[in-house]
Short mmCIF file of C-alpha atoms in Angstrom, two decimals:
data_model
loop_
_atom_site.label_atom_id
_atom_site.label_comp_id
_atom_site.label_asym_id
_atom_site.label_seq_id
_atom_site.Cartn_x
_atom_site.Cartn_y
_atom_site.Cartn_z
CA MET A 38 -37.79 60.37 -123.54
CA THR A 39 -34.95 61.21 -125.52
CA GLU A 40 -35.07 58.81 -128.70
CA SER A 41 -31.95 57.56 -130.26
CA SER A 42 -31.98 56.15 -133.89
CA CYS A 43 -32.49 51.94 -133.58
CA GLU A 44 -32.85 49.52 -136.22
CA GLN A 45 -33.63 46.59 -134.95
CA ILE A 46 -36.01 47.45 -131.77
CA THR A 47 -39.06 50.54 -131.50
CA THR A 48 -40.06 52.06 -128.31
CA GLU A 49 -43.15 54.17 -127.97
CA LEU A 50 -43.66 55.90 -124.38
CA ALA A 51 -47.36 56.39 -123.58
CA ASN A 52 -49.17 56.74 -120.18
CA ARG A 53 -45.83 56.41 -118.58
CA VAL A 54 -45.37 53.26 -119.69
CA LEU A 55 -42.66 52.88 -122.34
CA THR A 56 -43.39 49.78 -124.72
CA ILE A 57 -39.76 48.10 -126.20
CA THR A 58 -40.78 45.67 -129.51
CA LEU A 59 -38.09 43.62 -130.43
CA ASN A 60 -38.26 44.54 -134.17
CA ARG A 61 -36.63 41.88 -136.50
CA PRO A 62 -40.33 40.21 -137.63
CA GLU A 63 -38.53 38.71 -140.97
CA ARG A 64 -36.42 36.72 -138.79
CA LEU A 65 -38.70 36.32 -135.80
CA ASN A 66 -36.99 38.92 -134.05
CA ALA A 67 -33.59 37.07 -133.60
CA TRP A 68 -31.26 38.12 -131.17
CA THR A 69 -28.05 40.24 -132.48
CA ALA A 70 -24.94 41.96 -130.58
CA GLN A 71 -26.67 45.16 -132.67
CA MET A 72 -29.91 44.51 -130.75
CA GLY A 73 -28.90 43.76 -127.04
CA SER A 74 -26.77 47.10 -127.84
CA GLU A 75 -30.12 49.21 -128.55
CA LEU A 76 -31.90 47.23 -125.73
CA THR A 77 -29.61 48.24 -123.22
CA GLU A 78 -29.07 52.16 -124.56
CA ALA A 79 -32.81 51.87 -124.16
CA PHE A 80 -33.12 50.89 -120.59
CA ASP A 81 -30.56 53.69 -119.93
CA ARG A 82 -32.68 56.58 -121.42
CA ALA A 83 -36.13 54.79 -119.30
CA ASP A 84 -34.11 55.13 -116.08
CA ALA A 85 -33.04 58.38 -116.91
CA ASP A 86 -36.59 59.79 -117.82
CA ASP A 87 -39.17 59.98 -114.71
CA GLU A 88 -41.96 60.13 -117.06
CA VAL A 89 -41.27 56.58 -117.04
CA ARG A 90 -42.75 54.51 -114.61
CA ALA A 91 -42.89 51.18 -116.36
CA LEU A 92 -41.51 49.23 -119.42
CA ILE A 93 -42.77 46.65 -121.39
CA VAL A 94 -40.73 44.37 -123.99
CA THR A 95 -42.15 42.32 -126.80
CA GLY A 96 -41.83 41.20 -130.31
CA ALA A 97 -43.49 42.64 -133.54
CA GLY A 98 -45.18 40.43 -135.97
CA ARG A 99 -45.56 36.32 -134.51
CA GLY A 100 -42.61 35.83 -132.73
CA PHE A 101 -40.96 37.46 -129.79
CA CYS A 102 -37.56 36.39 -130.23
CA ALA A 103 -36.44 32.84 -131.85
CA GLY A 104 -32.82 33.01 -130.33
CA ALA A 105 -29.85 34.26 -131.30
CA ASP A 106 -29.18 34.94 -134.96
CA VAL A 107 -27.58 31.56 -136.24
CA ALA A 108 -27.03 33.17 -139.83
CA SER A 109 -23.19 32.34 -139.56
CA GLY A 110 -24.20 28.58 -139.47
CA GLY A 111 -21.82 26.01 -137.62
CA GLU A 112 -19.61 29.20 -136.72
CA THR A 113 -22.49 31.01 -134.93
CA PHE A 114 -20.85 30.85 -131.21
CA ASP A 115 -17.31 30.64 -131.99
CA TYR A 116 -16.13 33.68 -130.07
CA ARG A 117 -12.75 33.26 -130.45
CA LYS A 118 -12.49 36.50 -132.74
CA ARG A 119 -14.11 38.42 -129.88
CA GLU A 120 -11.07 37.31 -127.42
CA ARG A 121 -9.10 39.95 -125.67
CA ALA A 122 -5.64 39.38 -124.10
CA GLY A 123 -6.84 35.74 -124.11
CA ALA A 124 -9.76 35.99 -121.68
CA ALA A 125 -13.51 34.64 -122.65
CA PRO A 126 -15.31 37.02 -124.07
CA ARG A 127 -18.15 38.56 -122.31
CA ASP A 128 -21.62 36.97 -123.33
CA ASN A 129 -24.01 39.95 -124.45
CA GLY A 130 -26.87 38.36 -123.77
CA GLY A 131 -25.62 38.25 -120.39
CA GLN A 132 -24.66 42.28 -120.19
CA PHE A 133 -28.18 43.25 -121.14
CA THR A 134 -30.21 40.73 -118.43
CA LEU A 135 -27.40 42.19 -116.05
CA ARG A 136 -28.45 45.72 -117.56
CA VAL A 137 -32.26 44.83 -116.57
CA PHE A 138 -31.28 43.63 -113.05
CA ARG A 139 -30.04 46.77 -112.65
CA SER A 140 -33.21 48.60 -114.00
CA THR A 141 -34.67 51.13 -111.62
CA LYS A 142 -38.26 50.58 -113.27
CA PRO A 143 -40.66 47.56 -113.17
CA VAL A 144 -40.10 45.47 -116.33
CA ILE A 145 -42.97 43.41 -117.96
CA ALA A 146 -42.25 40.60 -120.63
CA ALA A 147 -45.09 40.52 -123.13
CA ILE A 148 -43.83 36.93 -124.94
CA ASN A 149 -46.35 36.95 -127.80
CA GLY A 150 -44.77 33.82 -129.59
CA PRO A 151 -41.69 31.92 -129.95
CA ALA A 152 -38.98 32.65 -126.88
CA VAL A 153 -36.10 30.22 -127.22
CA GLY A 154 -32.87 30.49 -126.68
CA VAL A 155 -31.88 34.11 -125.33
CA GLY A 156 -35.20 34.72 -126.40
CA ALA A 157 -36.73 33.35 -123.26
CA THR A 158 -33.02 33.73 -120.91
CA MET A 159 -33.31 37.80 -121.63
CA THR A 160 -36.91 37.60 -119.80
CA LEU A 161 -35.89 36.21 -116.37
CA PRO A 162 -34.63 39.38 -115.17
CA MET A 163 -38.07 40.66 -116.02
CA ASP A 164 -40.42 41.53 -113.03
CA VAL A 165 -43.54 39.54 -114.17
CA ARG A 166 -43.78 37.57 -117.68
CA LEU A 167 -47.23 37.16 -119.68
CA ALA A 168 -47.83 35.19 -122.65
CA ALA A 169 -49.87 34.55 -125.85
CA ASP A 170 -51.66 31.32 -125.26
CA ASP A 171 -50.02 29.81 -128.58
CA ALA A 172 -46.57 30.90 -127.54
CA ARG A 173 -44.09 28.36 -127.13
CA MET A 174 -40.50 28.68 -125.15
CA GLY A 175 -37.42 27.01 -125.12
CA PHE A 176 -33.83 26.70 -122.92
CA VAL A 177 -32.80 24.59 -126.21
CA PHE A 178 -28.93 25.08 -125.05
CA ALA A 179 -27.78 21.82 -124.74
CA ARG A 180 -29.60 20.73 -128.14
CA ARG A 181 -27.26 23.53 -129.92
CA GLY A 182 -24.25 22.09 -127.90
CA ILE A 183 -23.98 25.07 -126.07
CA ILE A 184 -25.17 26.11 -122.38
CA PRO A 185 -27.40 28.47 -121.03
CA GLU A 186 -26.51 32.22 -121.09
CA ALA A 187 -27.49 35.42 -120.41
CA CYS A 188 -27.06 34.67 -116.33
CA SER A 189 -30.27 32.41 -116.36
CA SER A 190 -28.05 29.52 -114.16
CA TRP A 191 -28.79 32.42 -111.60
CA PHE A 192 -32.17 33.86 -112.82
CA LEU A 193 -34.02 30.58 -114.11
CA PRO A 194 -33.66 28.19 -110.75
CA ARG A 195 -35.04 31.45 -108.20
CA VAL A 196 -37.91 31.93 -110.72
CA VAL A 197 -39.16 28.52 -111.25
CA GLY A 198 -37.11 26.48 -108.62
CA ILE A 199 -33.75 23.94 -109.41
CA SER A 200 -36.05 20.68 -110.53
CA ARG A 201 -38.23 22.51 -112.87
CA ALA A 202 -34.93 24.48 -114.16
CA MET A 203 -32.75 21.35 -114.87
CA GLU A 204 -35.45 19.27 -116.49
CA TRP A 205 -35.85 22.34 -119.15
CA VAL A 206 -32.42 22.75 -119.54
CA ALA A 207 -30.97 19.47 -119.67
CA THR A 208 -34.50 18.09 -122.13
CA GLY A 209 -33.50 21.22 -123.95
CA ARG A 210 -37.47 21.04 -125.06
CA VAL A 211 -39.65 23.84 -126.64
CA PHE A 212 -42.71 23.45 -124.41
CA SER A 213 -46.10 25.34 -124.43
CA ALA A 214 -46.94 28.62 -122.80
CA GLN A 215 -49.56 26.13 -120.48
CA GLU A 216 -46.46 24.00 -119.17
CA GLY A 217 -44.63 27.47 -118.52
CA LEU A 218 -47.29 28.65 -116.46
CA GLU A 219 -47.99 25.89 -114.38
CA GLY A 220 -44.26 25.57 -114.06
CA GLY A 221 -44.18 29.40 -112.27
CA LEU A 222 -42.38 30.80 -115.43
CA LEU A 223 -45.36 33.04 -116.91
CA ARG A 224 -47.86 34.46 -114.62
CA SER A 225 -50.89 34.74 -117.08
CA LEU A 226 -51.97 33.63 -120.33
CA HIS A 227 -54.13 35.47 -122.81
CA PRO A 228 -55.84 35.56 -126.40
CA GLN A 229 -52.93 37.17 -128.92
CA GLY A 230 -54.94 39.92 -129.16
CA GLU A 231 -55.58 40.89 -125.65
CA LEU A 232 -51.70 40.27 -124.78
CA LEU A 233 -50.49 43.70 -124.73
CA ASP A 234 -53.86 44.99 -123.37
CA ALA A 235 -53.13 42.65 -120.47
CA ALA A 236 -49.45 43.73 -119.73
CA HIS A 237 -50.59 47.72 -120.28
CA ALA A 238 -53.17 47.56 -117.68
CA LEU A 239 -50.64 46.25 -115.07
CA ALA A 240 -48.16 48.61 -116.51
CA ARG A 241 -50.62 51.40 -115.56
CA GLU A 242 -51.73 49.83 -112.11
CA ILE A 243 -48.30 50.57 -111.25
CA ALA A 244 -47.75 53.87 -112.77
CA GLU A 245 -51.02 55.41 -111.69
CA ASN A 246 -50.99 54.36 -107.95
CA THR A 247 -47.40 54.04 -106.72
CA ALA A 248 -44.35 56.17 -105.57
CA PRO A 249 -41.71 55.53 -108.11
CA VAL A 250 -39.02 56.00 -105.84
CA SER A 251 -40.39 53.24 -103.41
CA VAL A 252 -41.13 50.94 -106.76
CA ALA A 253 -37.01 51.54 -107.76
CA LEU A 254 -36.27 50.43 -104.26
CA ALA A 255 -38.63 47.71 -103.40
CA ARG A 256 -37.03 46.37 -106.93
CA GLN A 257 -33.55 46.48 -105.62
CA LEU A 258 -34.42 44.95 -102.47
CA MET A 259 -36.33 41.95 -104.17
CA TRP A 260 -33.94 40.73 -106.55
CA ARG A 261 -30.61 41.52 -104.42
CA MET A 262 -32.26 39.75 -101.75
CA LEU A 263 -32.56 36.50 -103.82
CA GLY A 264 -28.52 35.74 -103.20
CA ALA A 265 -28.33 36.83 -99.63
CA GLU A 266 -27.18 34.69 -97.06
CA HIS A 267 -29.40 35.63 -94.27
CA PRO A 268 -32.58 37.65 -93.32
CA MET A 269 -30.55 40.08 -91.03
CA LEU A 270 -29.28 41.70 -94.54
CA ALA A 271 -32.51 41.96 -95.82
CA HIS A 272 -33.53 43.50 -92.41
CA ARG A 273 -30.63 46.00 -92.45
CA ALA A 274 -31.61 47.00 -95.85
CA ASP A 275 -35.46 47.68 -95.21
CA SER A 276 -34.74 49.33 -92.20
CA ARG A 277 -32.17 52.17 -93.77
CA GLY A 278 -35.04 52.47 -96.51
CA MET A 279 -38.00 52.56 -94.34
CA PHE A 280 -35.99 55.29 -91.87
CA ALA A 281 -35.42 57.02 -95.54
CA ARG A 282 -38.70 56.76 -96.64
CA GLY A 283 -40.81 57.67 -93.70
CA GLN A 284 -39.39 61.05 -93.30
CA SER A 285 -40.10 61.41 -97.26
CA ALA A 286 -42.22 63.73 -98.96
CA ASP A 287 -44.10 60.62 -100.57
CA ALA A 288 -44.54 59.18 -97.47
CA VAL A 289 -46.83 62.21 -95.96
CA GLU A 290 -48.10 62.54 -99.86
CA GLY A 291 -49.42 58.93 -99.46
CA ILE A 292 -50.97 59.03 -96.14
CA THR A 293 -52.65 61.81 -96.47
CA ALA A 294 -53.82 60.86 -99.99
CA PHE A 295 -55.00 57.64 -98.02
CA LEU A 296 -56.66 59.86 -95.28
CA GLU A 297 -58.80 61.92 -98.00
CA LYS A 298 -59.84 58.96 -99.88
CA ARG A 299 -57.96 60.40 -102.86
CA PRO A 300 -55.45 59.41 -105.63
CA ALA A 301 -52.05 60.06 -104.62
CA ASN A 302 -49.61 62.60 -106.41
CA PHE A 303 -45.97 61.36 -105.42
CA PRO A 304 -43.53 64.35 -105.81
CA ASP A 305 -40.26 62.49 -105.47
CA GLN A 306 -38.50 61.00 -108.58
CA VAL A 307 -36.01 58.67 -109.16
CA SER A 308 -33.63 61.30 -111.27
CA ASP A 309 -32.90 62.67 -107.95
CA GLY A 310 -31.27 60.17 -106.44
CA LEU A 311 -32.47 56.53 -104.59
CA PRO A 312 -31.26 56.82 -100.45
CA GLU A 313 -28.53 54.53 -99.91
CA ILE A 314 -30.28 51.29 -98.00
CA MET A 315 -27.49 48.86 -98.80
CA PRO A 316 -24.30 50.68 -98.44
CA TRP A 317 -22.69 47.25 -98.61
CA TRP A 318 -23.25 46.23 -101.77
CA THR A 319 -20.85 45.97 -104.93
CA GLU A 320 -21.59 44.57 -108.42
CA PRO A 321 -18.77 41.93 -108.61
CA GLU A 322 -16.25 42.52 -111.60
CA PHE A 323 -16.37 40.31 -114.93
CA GLU A 324 -13.08 38.51 -114.70
#
């Protein structure tokens, strides 16, 4: 994987798993526009690299991400200087979560400490969230006089249900990892020193056992179908997917390996292109 110069994140590729670490520990990894750009570029590089089979996102030091960097004080969220032709400027947290939504590789969040504001919303389009048992999270926007961002009004109710989502958003309270687990936001809790090991074990299970093209297509199906108005759309897409994948070299290898009771060595690569299984799908423009 080709690295670029990053100041606010680090990346490490090992065992076909790319670990991306938010790296502003002196600020509890508070979010900046630069961090958002570096994260987006890292996801771009990961999608282009067939050696990357899964991603982990975590934070350096004792925090995951303490939310937006509020060094500008009360003007932190005054975006009028970013206006273009009178239009509202794009929320950079939302630009990143949309990039995660488009990822062809599965993404695991390893929430090692406080994750509030955008530190919480940035994890919502990630596929699995693990947390340290002493981590705390919060959708604190209403307590700061703003609103949930980073497309979280779409993601959060789909992850935890509308009632729990509105409770967390309307109260704006910071809650424990245990509450996040009980609410379905988190998959599992781990002692601080064991969190990354657990995330890597899950990532390796994906990397070592599954066909990357199949995982990429399954990820498209799962996330896009959350907004579908009828299961017929899923039927159309998975019928096309089964037709394309059923005649692939991966399918031959997968069945042969199963019958021969050996690990599969899937030959197809994401970089060679994914079958078009949703020809009707178009991403809306920002207006």
